[in-house]
CSV table of C-alpha atoms and ligand atoms in Angstrom, one decimal:
chain,number,residue,atom,x,y,z
P,9,UNK,CA,0.0,0.0,0.0
P,10,UNK,CA,1.7,3.2,-1.1
P,11,UNK,CA,0.9,5.2,2.0
P,12,UNK,CA,2.0,8.8,2.1
P,13,UNK,CA,4.9,9.3,4.5
P,14,UNK,CA,5.1,13.0,4.3
P,15,UNK,CA,7.9,15.2,5.2
P,16,UNK,CA,7.8,17.2,8.4
P,17,UNK,CA,8.3,20.8,7.6
P,18,UNK,CA,10.5,23.4,9.1
P,19,UNK,CA,9.3,26.8,10.3
P,20,UNK,CA,8.6,29.5,7.8
P,21,UNK,CA,11.8,31.3,8.8
P,22,UNK,CA,13.9,28.3,7.7
P,23,UNK,CA,12.1,28.2,4.4
P,24,UNK,CA,12.5,31.9,3.8
P,25,UNK,CA,16.2,31.6,4.3
P,26,UNK,CA,16.8,28.6,2.0
P,27,UNK,CA,14.6,29.9,-0.8
P,28,UNK,CA,15.4,33.6,-0.7
P,29,UNK,CA,17.5,33.6,-3.8
P,30,UNK,CA,15.8,30.7,-5.5
P,31,UNK,CA,12.4,32.0,-6.5
P,32,UNK,CA,11.6,29.5,-9.2
P,33,UNK,CA,11.2,30.8,-12.7
P,34,UNK,CA,7.8,29.8,-13.9
P,35,UNK,CA,7.5,28.2,-17.3
P,36,UNK,CA,5.2,26.3,-19.4
P,37,UNK,CA,4.0,22.9,-18.2
P,38,UNK,CA,1.9,20.4,-20.1
P,39,UNK,CA,-0.1,17.8,-18.1
P,40,UNK,CA,-0.5,15.0,-20.6
P,41,UNK,CA,-3.7,12.9,-20.8
P,42,UNK,CA,-5.2,13.3,-17.4
P,43,UNK,CA,-8.9,12.6,-16.9
P,44,UNK,CA,-10.1,16.2,-16.4
P,45,UNK,CA,-13.0,16.5,-14.0
P,46,UNK,CA,-15.2,19.6,-13.8
P,47,UNK,CA,-18.6,20.1,-12.2
P,48,UNK,CA,-20.2,19.2,-15.5
P,49,UNK,CA,-17.8,17.1,-17.5
P,50,UNK,CA,-15.3,14.2,-17.4
P,51,UNK,CA,-12.9,13.9,-20.3
P,52,UNK,CA,-9.3,13.1,-21.3
P,53,UNK,CA,-7.2,16.0,-22.7
P,54,UNK,CA,-4.0,17.8,-22.2
P,55,UNK,CA,-3.8,21.0,-20.1
P,56,UNK,CA,-1.2,23.7,-20.8
P,57,UNK,CA,-0.1,25.9,-18.0
P,58,UNK,CA,1.5,29.1,-19.1
P,59,UNK,CA,2.9,31.1,-16.2
P,60,UNK,CA,-0.1,31.5,-13.8
P,61,UNK,CA,-3.0,30.5,-16.0
P,62,UNK,CA,-4.4,27.6,-18.0
P,63,UNK,CA,-3.7,28.7,-21.6
P,64,UNK,CA,-5.2,25.7,-23.4
P,65,UNK,CA,-7.1,22.5,-22.8
P,66,UNK,CA,-7.1,20.2,-25.8
P,67,UNK,CA,-6.1,16.9,-27.3
P,68,UNK,CA,-2.4,16.4,-28.2
P,69,UNK,CA,-1.4,19.9,-27.6
P,70,UNK,CA,2.0,20.6,-29.3
P,71,UNK,CA,4.1,23.0,-27.3
P,72,UNK,CA,7.9,23.3,-27.2
P,73,UNK,CA,9.9,24.2,-24.1
P,74,UNK,CA,7.2,22.9,-21.8
P,75,UNK,CA,7.8,20.7,-18.8
P,76,UNK,CA,5.8,17.5,-19.4
P,77,UNK,CA,3.9,15.9,-16.5
P,78,UNK,CA,2.3,12.5,-17.2
P,79,UNK,CA,-1.3,12.6,-16.1
P,80,UNK,CA,-2.4,9.4,-17.6
P,81,UNK,CA,-4.5,7.2,-15.3
P,82,UNK,CA,-5.1,10.1,-12.9
P,83,UNK,CA,-7.8,12.7,-12.4
P,84,UNK,CA,-7.1,16.4,-12.8
P,85,UNK,CA,-9.3,18.4,-10.5
P,86,UNK,CA,-9.7,22.2,-10.0
P,87,UNK,CA,-7.9,23.2,-6.8
P,88,UNK,CA,-10.2,23.0,-3.8
P,89,UNK,CA,-11.8,26.2,-2.5
P,90,UNK,CA,-12.5,26.2,1.2
P,91,UNK,CA,-14.8,29.2,2.1
P,92,UNK,CA,-14.8,28.6,5.9
P,93,UNK,CA,-11.6,28.6,7.9
P,94,UNK,CA,-10.2,30.3,11.0
P,95,UNK,CA,-6.5,30.7,10.8
P,96,UNK,CA,-4.6,32.8,13.5
P,97,UNK,CA,-7.9,33.6,15.2
P,98,UNK,CA,-8.3,34.7,18.8
P,99,UNK,CA,-10.9,32.8,20.8
P,100,UNK,CA,-11.6,32.5,24.5
P,101,UNK,CA,-8.3,33.7,25.7
P,102,UNK,CA,-6.2,31.6,23.2
P,103,UNK,CA,-5.9,31.5,19.4
P,104,UNK,CA,-6.1,28.9,16.7
P,105,UNK,CA,-2.8,27.1,16.4
P,106,UNK,CA,-2.6,27.2,12.6
P,107,UNK,CA,-1.4,30.5,11.1
P,108,UNK,CA,-1.5,31.4,7.4
P,109,UNK,CA,1.7,29.4,6.9
P,110,UNK,CA,1.0,26.1,8.6
P,111,UNK,CA,-2.7,26.2,7.7
P,112,UNK,CA,-1.8,26.9,4.0
P,113,UNK,CA,0.7,24.1,3.9
P,114,UNK,CA,-1.9,21.7,5.3
P,115,UNK,CA,-4.5,23.0,2.8
P,116,UNK,CA,-2.1,22.5,-0.1
P,117,UNK,CA,-1.2,18.9,0.8
P,118,UNK,CA,-4.9,18.3,0.9
P,119,UNK,CA,-5.5,19.7,-2.6
P,120,UNK,CA,-7.0,23.0,-1.5
P,121,UNK,CA,-5.5,26.0,-3.4
P,122,UNK,CA,-7.8,28.9,-2.2
P,123,UNK,CA,-9.6,29.6,1.0
P,124,UNK,CA,-11.7,32.4,2.5
P,125,UNK,CA,-11.0,33.2,6.1
P,126,UNK,CA,-12.9,35.4,8.6
P,127,UNK,CA,-11.7,38.8,9.6
P,128,UNK,CA,-13.4,39.8,12.9
P,129,UNK,CA,-14.5,43.4,13.5
P,130,UNK,CA,-12.5,44.4,16.7
P,131,UNK,CA,-14.4,45.8,19.7
P,132,UNK,CA,-15.0,49.5,19.1
P,133,UNK,CA,-13.4,49.2,15.6
P,134,UNK,CA,-14.7,49.1,12.1
P,135,UNK,CA,-14.7,46.6,9.2
P,136,UNK,CA,-11.6,48.2,7.6
P,137,UNK,CA,-9.7,47.6,10.9
P,138,UNK,CA,-10.7,44.0,10.7
P,139,UNK,CA,-9.4,43.7,7.2
P,140,UNK,CA,-6.1,45.5,8.0
P,141,UNK,CA,-5.5,43.1,10.9
P,142,UNK,CA,-6.1,40.0,8.8
P,143,UNK,CA,-4.2,41.2,5.7
P,144,UNK,CA,-1.2,41.6,8.0
P,145,UNK,CA,-1.6,38.1,9.4
P,146,UNK,CA,-1.7,36.6,5.9
P,147,UNK,CA,0.5,38.6,3.6
P,148,UNK,CA,4.0,37.3,4.2
P,149,UNK,CA,3.0,33.8,5.1
P,150,UNK,CA,0.5,32.7,2.4
P,151,UNK,CA,1.4,29.9,0.1
P,152,UNK,CA,-2.1,29.4,-1.3
P,153,UNK,CA,-4.6,32.1,-2.5
P,154,UNK,CA,-7.0,33.6,0.0
P,155,UNK,CA,-9.8,36.0,0.5
P,156,UNK,CA,-11.7,37.4,3.5
P,157,UNK,CA,-15.3,37.5,4.8
P,158,UNK,CA,-15.8,40.2,7.5
P,159,UNK,CA,-17.5,39.2,10.8
P,160,UNK,CA,-19.7,42.0,11.9
P,161,UNK,CA,-19.9,42.1,15.7
P,162,UNK,CA,-21.5,45.5,16.3
P,163,UNK,CA,-23.5,47.6,13.8
P,164,UNK,CA,-23.8,51.3,14.0
P,165,UNK,CA,-24.5,53.7,11.1
P,166,UNK,CA,-20.8,54.0,10.4
P,167,UNK,CA,-20.3,50.3,10.2
P,168,UNK,CA,-23.4,49.9,8.1
P,169,UNK,CA,-21.9,52.4,5.6
P,170,UNK,CA,-18.7,50.4,5.7
P,171,UNK,CA,-20.5,47.3,4.4
P,172,UNK,CA,-21.2,49.3,1.2
P,173,UNK,CA,-17.5,50.0,0.9
P,174,UNK,CA,-16.4,46.3,1.1
P,175,UNK,CA,-16.8,45.4,-2.6
P,176,UNK,CA,-14.3,48.1,-3.5
P,177,UNK,CA,-11.8,46.3,-1.2
P,178,UNK,CA,-12.5,42.9,-2.9
P,179,UNK,CA,-14.6,41.6,0.0
P,180,UNK,CA,-18.2,40.6,-1.0
P,181,UNK,CA,-19.5,38.6,2.0
P,182,UNK,CA,-20.0,39.3,5.7
P,183,UNK,CA,-20.9,37.0,8.5
P,184,UNK,CA,-22.9,37.4,11.7
P,185,UNK,CA,-23.4,35.1,14.7
P,186,UNK,CA,-26.7,34.3,16.2
P,187,UNK,CA,-24.9,32.4,19.0
P,188,UNK,CA,-22.0,33.1,21.4
P,189,UNK,CA,-24.0,35.4,23.6
P,190,UNK,CA,-22.0,38.3,25.0
P,191,UNK,CA,-19.1,37.7,22.6
P,192,UNK,CA,-20.0,37.6,18.9
P,193,UNK,CA,-23.8,37.3,19.0
P,194,UNK,CA,-25.8,40.0,17.2
P,195,UNK,CA,-29.5,40.7,17.7
P,196,UNK,CA,-32.3,40.6,15.1
P,197,UNK,CA,-32.2,44.3,14.3
P,198,UNK,CA,-28.6,44.0,13.4
P,199,UNK,CA,-29.2,41.0,11.2
P,200,UNK,CA,-32.1,42.7,9.4
P,201,UNK,CA,-30.4,46.0,8.9
P,202,UNK,CA,-27.3,44.3,7.6
P,203,UNK,CA,-29.4,42.1,5.2
P,204,UNK,CA,-31.0,45.2,3.8
P,205,UNK,CA,-27.6,46.8,3.1
P,206,UNK,CA,-26.2,43.6,1.7
P,207,UNK,CA,-29.1,43.4,-0.7
P,208,UNK,CA,-28.4,46.9,-2.0
P,209,UNK,CA,-24.6,46.5,-2.5
P,210,UNK,CA,-24.2,43.0,-3.7
P,211,UNK,CA,-22.7,41.5,-0.6
P,212,UNK,CA,-23.6,38.0,0.5
P,213,UNK,CA,-24.5,37.8,4.2
P,214,UNK,CA,-23.7,34.6,6.0
P,215,UNK,CA,-25.0,33.5,9.4
P,216,UNK,CA,-24.0,31.0,12.1
P,217,UNK,CA,-27.6,29.9,13.0
P,218,UNK,CA,-28.1,28.7,16.6
P,219,UNK,CA,-30.2,30.4,19.2
P,220,UNK,CA,-27.5,31.7,21.5
P,221,UNK,CA,-29.8,33.1,24.2
P,222,UNK,CA,-31.5,29.7,24.9
P,223,UNK,CA,-28.1,28.0,24.7
P,224,UNK,CA,-26.7,30.3,27.2
P,225,UNK,CA,-29.4,29.3,29.7
P,226,UNK,CA,-29.0,25.6,29.0
P,227,UNK,CA,-25.2,25.8,29.5
P,228,UNK,CA,-25.8,27.4,32.9
P,229,UNK,CA,-28.3,24.7,33.8
P,230,UNK,CA,-25.8,21.9,33.0
P,231,UNK,CA,-22.9,23.6,34.9
P,232,UNK,CA,-25.2,24.1,37.9
P,233,UNK,CA,-25.9,20.4,37.9
P,234,UNK,CA,-22.2,19.7,38.1
P,235,UNK,CA,-22.1,18.5,34.5
P,236,UNK,CA,-18.6,19.5,33.3
P,237,UNK,CA,-17.7,16.8,30.6
P,238,UNK,CA,-17.4,17.6,26.9
P,239,UNK,CA,-20.6,15.7,26.0
P,240,UNK,CA,-22.6,18.5,27.8
P,241,UNK,CA,-21.4,20.9,25.1
P,242,UNK,CA,-23.5,19.0,22.6
P,243,UNK,CA,-26.4,18.4,25.0
P,244,UNK,CA,-26.7,22.1,25.7
P,245,UNK,CA,-27.0,23.0,22.0
P,246,UNK,CA,-30.0,21.0,20.7
P,247,UNK,CA,-30.7,20.6,17.0
P,248,UNK,CA,-34.1,22.4,17.4
P,249,UNK,CA,-32.3,25.6,18.4
P,250,UNK,CA,-30.3,25.4,15.1
P,251,UNK,CA,-33.5,24.8,13.3
P,252,UNK,CA,-35.2,27.8,15.0
P,253,UNK,CA,-32.3,30.2,14.2
P,254,UNK,CA,-32.1,29.0,10.6
P,255,UNK,CA,-35.8,29.6,10.1
P,256,UNK,CA,-35.5,33.1,11.7
P,257,UNK,CA,-32.5,34.1,9.6
P,258,UNK,CA,-34.2,32.9,6.5
P,259,UNK,CA,-37.4,34.8,7.3
P,260,UNK,CA,-35.5,38.0,7.9
P,261,UNK,CA,-33.5,37.6,4.7
P,262,UNK,CA,-36.7,36.9,2.7
P,263,UNK,CA,-38.4,40.0,4.1
P,264,UNK,CA,-35.3,42.1,3.5
P,265,UNK,CA,-35.1,40.7,0.0
P,266,UNK,CA,-31.6,39.6,0.5
P,267,UNK,CA,-29.8,36.4,-0.4
P,268,UNK,CA,-28.4,34.4,2.5
P,269,UNK,CA,-25.7,31.8,3.0
P,270,UNK,CA,-26.1,29.6,6.1
P,271,UNK,CA,-22.8,28.2,7.3
P,272,UNK,CA,-22.1,24.7,8.8
P,273,UNK,CA,-25.6,23.2,8.7
P,274,UNK,CA,-25.7,20.0,10.8
P,275,UNK,CA,-29.2,18.6,11.2
P,276,UNK,CA,-32.6,17.7,9.8
P,277,UNK,CA,-34.2,20.6,11.5
P,278,UNK,CA,-32.2,23.3,9.7
P,279,UNK,CA,-31.9,21.4,6.4
P,280,UNK,CA,-35.7,21.3,6.3
P,281,UNK,CA,-35.9,25.1,6.7
P,282,UNK,CA,-33.3,25.5,3.9
P,283,UNK,CA,-35.2,23.2,1.5
P,284,UNK,CA,-38.5,24.9,2.2
P,285,UNK,CA,-37.1,28.3,1.5
P,286,UNK,CA,-35.5,27.1,-1.8
P,287,UNK,CA,-38.9,25.6,-2.8
P,288,UNK,CA,-40.4,29.1,-2.3
P,289,UNK,CA,-37.8,30.4,-4.7
P,290,UNK,CA,-35.7,32.3,-2.1
P,291,UNK,CA,-32.0,32.8,-2.7
P,292,UNK,CA,-30.9,30.9,0.4
P,293,UNK,CA,-27.8,28.7,0.2
P,294,UNK,CA,-26.3,26.2,2.6
P,295,UNK,CA,-23.0,24.8,3.6
P,296,UNK,CA,-22.1,21.8,5.7
P,297,UNK,CA,-18.7,20.9,7.0
P,298,UNK,CA,-16.7,17.7,6.4
P,299,UNK,CA,-16.6,16.5,10.0
P,300,UNK,CA,-20.4,16.4,10.4
P,301,UNK,CA,-20.7,13.6,7.9
P,302,UNK,CA,-18.2,11.3,9.7
P,303,UNK,CA,-18.8,11.7,13.5
P,304,UNK,CA,-21.7,12.0,15.9
P,305,UNK,CA,-22.3,13.6,19.3
P,306,UNK,CA,-21.3,10.2,20.8
P,307,UNK,CA,-17.7,11.0,19.9
P,308,UNK,CA,-17.9,13.7,22.6
P,309,UNK,CA,-18.4,11.0,25.1
P,310,UNK,CA,-14.9,9.4,24.5
P,311,UNK,CA,-13.2,8.8,27.9
P,312,UNK,CA,-10.3,10.7,29.4
P,313,UNK,CA,-11.5,14.1,28.1
P,314,UNK,CA,-10.7,13.0,24.5
P,315,UNK,CA,-14.2,14.0,23.6
P,316,UNK,CA,-12.9,17.6,23.8
P,317,UNK,CA,-11.3,17.1,20.4
P,318,UNK,CA,-14.9,17.0,18.9
P,319,UNK,CA,-16.1,20.2,20.6
P,320,UNK,CA,-17.3,22.6,18.0
P,321,UNK,CA,-20.4,24.6,17.3
P,322,UNK,CA,-22.9,23.7,16.2
P,323,UNK,CA,-22.2,20.4,17.8
P,324,UNK,CA,-22.1,16.9,16.3
P,325,UNK,CA,-25.5,15.3,15.8
P,326,UNK,CA,-27.0,11.9,15.4
P,327,UNK,CA,-26.7,9.3,12.6
P,328,UNK,CA,-30.0,10.3,11.1
P,329,UNK,CA,-28.6,13.9,10.7
P,330,UNK,CA,-25.5,12.6,8.9
P,331,UNK,CA,-27.8,10.9,6.4
P,332,UNK,CA,-29.8,14.1,6.0
P,333,UNK,CA,-26.6,16.0,5.2
P,334,UNK,CA,-25.5,13.4,2.6
P,335,UNK,CA,-28.9,13.5,1.0
P,336,UNK,CA,-28.9,17.3,0.9
P,337,UNK,CA,-25.5,17.3,-0.8
P,338,UNK,CA,-26.6,14.7,-3.3
P,339,UNK,CA,-29.9,16.5,-4.3
P,340,UNK,CA,-28.4,20.0,-4.4
P,341,UNK,CA,-30.1,21.5,-1.3
P,342,UNK,CA,-26.6,22.1,0.2
P,343,UNK,CA,-24.2,23.9,-2.2
P,344,UNK,CA,-20.9,23.8,-0.4
P,345,UNK,CA,-18.7,21.6,1.8
P,346,UNK,CA,-16.2,23.5,3.8
P,347,UNK,CA,-14.0,22.6,6.8
P,348,UNK,CA,-14.6,25.3,9.4
P,349,UNK,CA,-10.9,24.5,10.1
P,350,UNK,CA,-10.5,26.0,13.5
P,351,UNK,CA,-7.6,24.1,15.1
P,352,UNK,CA,-6.8,24.1,18.8
P,353,UNK,CA,-4.3,21.8,20.3
P,354,UNK,CA,-5.6,19.1,22.6
P,355,UNK,CA,-2.7,19.6,24.9
P,356,UNK,CA,-2.8,23.1,26.3
P,357,UNK,CA,-5.8,24.5,24.5
P,358,UNK,CA,-8.7,22.1,24.5
P,359,UNK,CA,-7.5,21.3,28.0
P,360,UNK,CA,-8.5,24.8,29.2
P,361,UNK,CA,-11.9,23.3,29.6
P,362,UNK,CA,-11.0,20.1,31.5
P,363,UNK,CA,-13.2,21.1,34.4
P,364,UNK,CA,-15.8,23.0,32.5
P,365,UNK,CA,-17.0,22.1,29.0
P,366,UNK,CA,-18.0,25.7,28.4
P,367,UNK,CA,-14.3,26.7,28.5
P,368,UNK,CA,-13.2,24.2,25.8
P,369,UNK,CA,-12.2,26.2,22.7
P,370,UNK,CA,-14.8,25.5,20.0
P,371,UNK,CA,-13.4,24.2,16.8
P,372,UNK,CA,-11.9,21.2,14.9
P,373,UNK,CA,-9.2,20.8,12.3
P,374,UNK,CA,-9.8,19.5,8.8
P,375,UNK,CA,-8.4,21.7,6.1
P,376,UNK,CA,-6.1,19.0,4.8
P,377,UNK,CA,-8.5,16.1,5.2
P,378,UNK,CA,-11.5,17.6,3.4
P,379,UNK,CA,-11.0,16.5,-0.2
P,380,UNK,CA,-9.7,13.1,0.7
P,381,UNK,CA,-12.5,12.1,3.1
P,382,UNK,CA,-15.2,13.7,0.9
P,383,UNK,CA,-13.8,11.7,-2.1
P,384,UNK,CA,-13.9,8.6,0.0
P,385,UNK,CA,-17.2,9.1,1.7
P,386,UNK,CA,-18.9,10.8,-1.2
P,387,UNK,CA,-17.6,9.2,-4.4
P,388,UNK,CA,-16.0,5.9,-3.4
P,389,UNK,CA,-19.0,5.1,-1.2
P,390,UNK,CA,-21.4,6.0,-4.0
P,391,UNK,CA,-23.2,8.9,-2.3
P,392,UNK,CA,-22.6,11.3,-5.1
P,393,UNK,CA,-20.6,11.7,-8.4
P,394,UNK,CA,-17.1,12.9,-8.9
P,395,UNK,CA,-18.5,15.9,-10.7
P,396,UNK,CA,-20.6,16.7,-7.6
P,397,UNK,CA,-17.5,16.5,-5.5
P,398,UNK,CA,-15.9,19.1,-7.7
P,399,UNK,CA,-19.1,21.2,-7.6
P,400,UNK,CA,-19.3,21.1,-3.8
P,401,UNK,CA,-15.6,21.7,-3.0
P,402,UNK,CA,-14.6,24.1,-5.8
P,403,UNK,CA,-17.1,25.3,-8.4
P,404,UNK,CA,-20.1,26.2,-6.2
P,405,UNK,CA,-17.9,28.0,-3.6
P,406,UNK,CA,-16.3,30.0,-6.5
P,407,UNK,CA,-19.7,30.9,-8.0
P,408,UNK,CA,-21.3,32.0,-4.7
P,409,UNK,CA,-18.3,33.9,-3.5
P,410,UNK,CA,-17.3,35.9,-6.6
P,411,UNK,CA,-14.4,33.9,-7.9
P,412,UNK,CA,-16.2,32.4,-10.9
P,413,UNK,CA,-14.3,32.8,-14.2
P,414,UNK,CA,-10.9,32.6,-12.5
P,415,UNK,CA,-11.2,29.7,-10.0
P,416,UNK,CA,-13.2,26.6,-9.4
P,417,UNK,CA,-13.0,25.0,-12.8
P,418,UNK,CA,-10.6,23.9,-15.5
P,419,UNK,CA,-10.7,25.9,-18.7
P,420,UNK,CA,-8.5,28.2,-20.8
P,421,UNK,CA,-8.2,31.5,-19.0
P,422,UNK,CA,-8.7,30.1,-15.5
P,423,UNK,CA,-6.0,30.3,-12.9
P,424,UNK,CA,-3.8,27.2,-13.0
P,425,UNK,CA,-5.0,26.0,-9.6
P,426,UNK,CA,-4.9,22.2,-10.2
P,427,UNK,CA,-4.7,18.9,-8.4
P,428,UNK,CA,-3.4,15.8,-10.0
P,429,UNK,CA,-5.4,13.2,-8.1
P,430,UNK,CA,-4.2,9.6,-7.8
P,431,UNK,CA,-7.5,7.8,-7.3
P,432,UNK,CA,-5.8,4.4,-6.9
P,433,UNK,CA,-3.5,5.3,-4.1
P,434,UNK,CA,-4.4,4.6,-0.5
P,435,UNK,CA,-3.5,6.7,2.5
P,436,UNK,CA,-4.1,6.1,6.2
P,437,UNK,CA,-4.8,9.5,7.8
P,438,UNK,CA,-2.9,10.2,10.9
P,439,UNK,CA,-1.4,13.1,12.8
P,440,UNK,CA,2.0,11.7,11.7
P,441,UNK,CA,1.4,12.3,8.0
P,442,UNK,CA,-0.7,15.5,8.1
P,443,UNK,CA,0.7,19.0,8.2
P,444,UNK,CA,-1.5,21.2,10.5
P,445,UNK,CA,0.2,22.5,13.6
P,446,UNK,CA,-2.5,20.8,15.7
P,447,UNK,CA,-1.7,17.7,17.7
P,448,UNK,CA,-4.5,15.4,16.5
P,449,UNK,CA,-6.8,14.6,13.6
P,450,UNK,CA,-10.4,13.5,14.1
P,451,UNK,CA,-9.7,11.0,11.3
P,452,UNK,CA,-6.8,9.1,13.0
P,453,UNK,CA,-6.6,5.7,11.3
P,454,UNK,CA,-9.2,6.4,8.6
P,455,UNK,CA,-8.2,4.8,5.3
P,456,UNK,CA,-8.9,6.7,2.1
P,457,UNK,CA,-8.4,5.7,-1.5
P,458,UNK,CA,-7.5,8.7,-3.6
P,459,UNK,CA,-5.0,11.4,-2.7
P,460,UNK,CA,-3.5,14.5,-4.2
P,461,UNK,CA,-0.2,13.8,-6.0
P,462,UNK,CA,0.7,17.2,-7.4
P,463,UNK,CA,-0.8,20.5,-6.6
P,464,UNK,CA,-0.4,23.8,-8.5
P,465,UNK,CA,-1.4,27.3,-7.2
P,466,UNK,CA,-1.5,29.7,-10.1
P,467,UNK,CA,0.9,27.6,-12.0
P,468,UNK,CA,3.4,27.1,-9.2
P,469,UNK,CA,3.9,23.5,-8.2
P,470,UNK,CA,3.6,23.7,-4.4
P,471,UNK,CA,3.2,20.0,-3.6
P,472,UNK,CA,4.9,17.2,-5.4
P,473,UNK,CA,4.2,13.9,-3.7
P,474,UNK,CA,5.6,14.1,-0.2
P,475,UNK,CA,7.5,17.3,-0.9
P,476,UNK,CA,6.4,20.8,-0.2
P,477,UNK,CA,7.7,23.3,-2.7
P,478,UNK,CA,5.6,26.4,-2.0
P,479,UNK,CA,7.1,29.6,-0.6
P,480,UNK,CA,5.6,32.0,2.0
P,481,UNK,CA,4.3,35.2,0.4
P,482,UNK,CA,3.5,33.6,-3.0
P,483,UNK,CA,-0.2,33.1,-2.0
P,484,UNK,CA,-2.2,36.2,-3.0
P,485,UNK,CA,-5.2,37.9,-1.8
P,486,UNK,CA,-8.1,37.4,-4.3
P,487,UNK,CA,-10.5,40.4,-4.7
P,488,UNK,CA,-13.9,38.9,-5.3
P,489,UNK,CA,-16.8,40.1,-7.5
P,490,UNK,CA,-20.2,41.2,-6.0
P,491,UNK,CA,-22.9,38.6,-5.4
P,492,UNK,CA,-25.1,38.2,-8.5
P,493,UNK,CA,-26.1,34.5,-8.6
N,25,LIG,ZN1,-16.5,28.9,11.7
């Protein structure tokens, strides 16, 4: 079994040193005879990469001075686009352990070439302040391409006016939280006013839909009863409260006449609301995240505090909810699979909540695992087609978030963000061969058939088998077009 024994990487400083004078000259590359997979087609052809873009797709392309890559017997997929990640993000007195370097390296090894991260409006500050902070975090470290959504935490007239200015800064989506009371949660007037503004300026609003007020009460009840274990995190956030918040957000968006993107949907209750809204013709879109298809709330009950690794919000649900998610992915109710990669180390970060589940940092890693486990669980296990995998992990995210025409597909004129996918190779996922800075993977021991073999970001070969070739600073901020789906 050709398992991937991947190199452990040095810190960015070491790479910067060794590569400072060796910025590789980009040249033409031909990928010969791969099976090209897009959201709509599967066909065999050559792909010519010229500098940063795909300059031709065709049979027996004849080009001199091109590096030839043999793609026969492999898939060529558009690079994955992950529109939900939290790199270098402060949370509950700590911060996520992957920054824009380690997170990007992990993403690249997993076949993801673009992501959209969340810039949080600072207390008392504006949306530009948020973007300035996050640009600074990413600029010198990035090895894949990236964009930002802005998280709106407090809305006054000035901030409302700033939403209108976001598209000029290449940012065409905002997010608001209906949970995390007293920290990130916004009220219904904020949601409604923001939706109205988004409608007028072509910005796509996103919500984290859980009823944070009721959850706050339930958490206090559990703690008062002396219930401190990780499982009570899940038990204090029932699916009905996700369903309620989803329905409320949808109603507000429909009345405001705004589109809406609902992040990390986990259960029958919320998916039913999404489906009903779409049946009414409303422009409501949904995302689920990889981990919800592979684990349930019972994983939070693992002994010795190990369940803390599975603490995220919304929480893991039941088997029936997993089936509801797979079905919604298959029939098109859900448009996107992201990771919500929000990595906290078990040792030293998750452990902050050893005596109180409400203090466990919320979030799980998955930026590297996404494409492999979705290919395994979706395609190999016959839940949806290979074309649907591409749609869910690249094409739909590009279309909804203003990257269409440049990213998310394979065609002449598109950025050469490509993954040569060895669908016959097996890998056993393990902390030992993954690249995030986190000290665990939820998928420890999971076997997948189908792994990225080579990965290009705008024509630059960043992953070649087990070797990382990318360079910090080469990943670029991607200004996005206004929402017009
Ligand atoms: Zn998130």
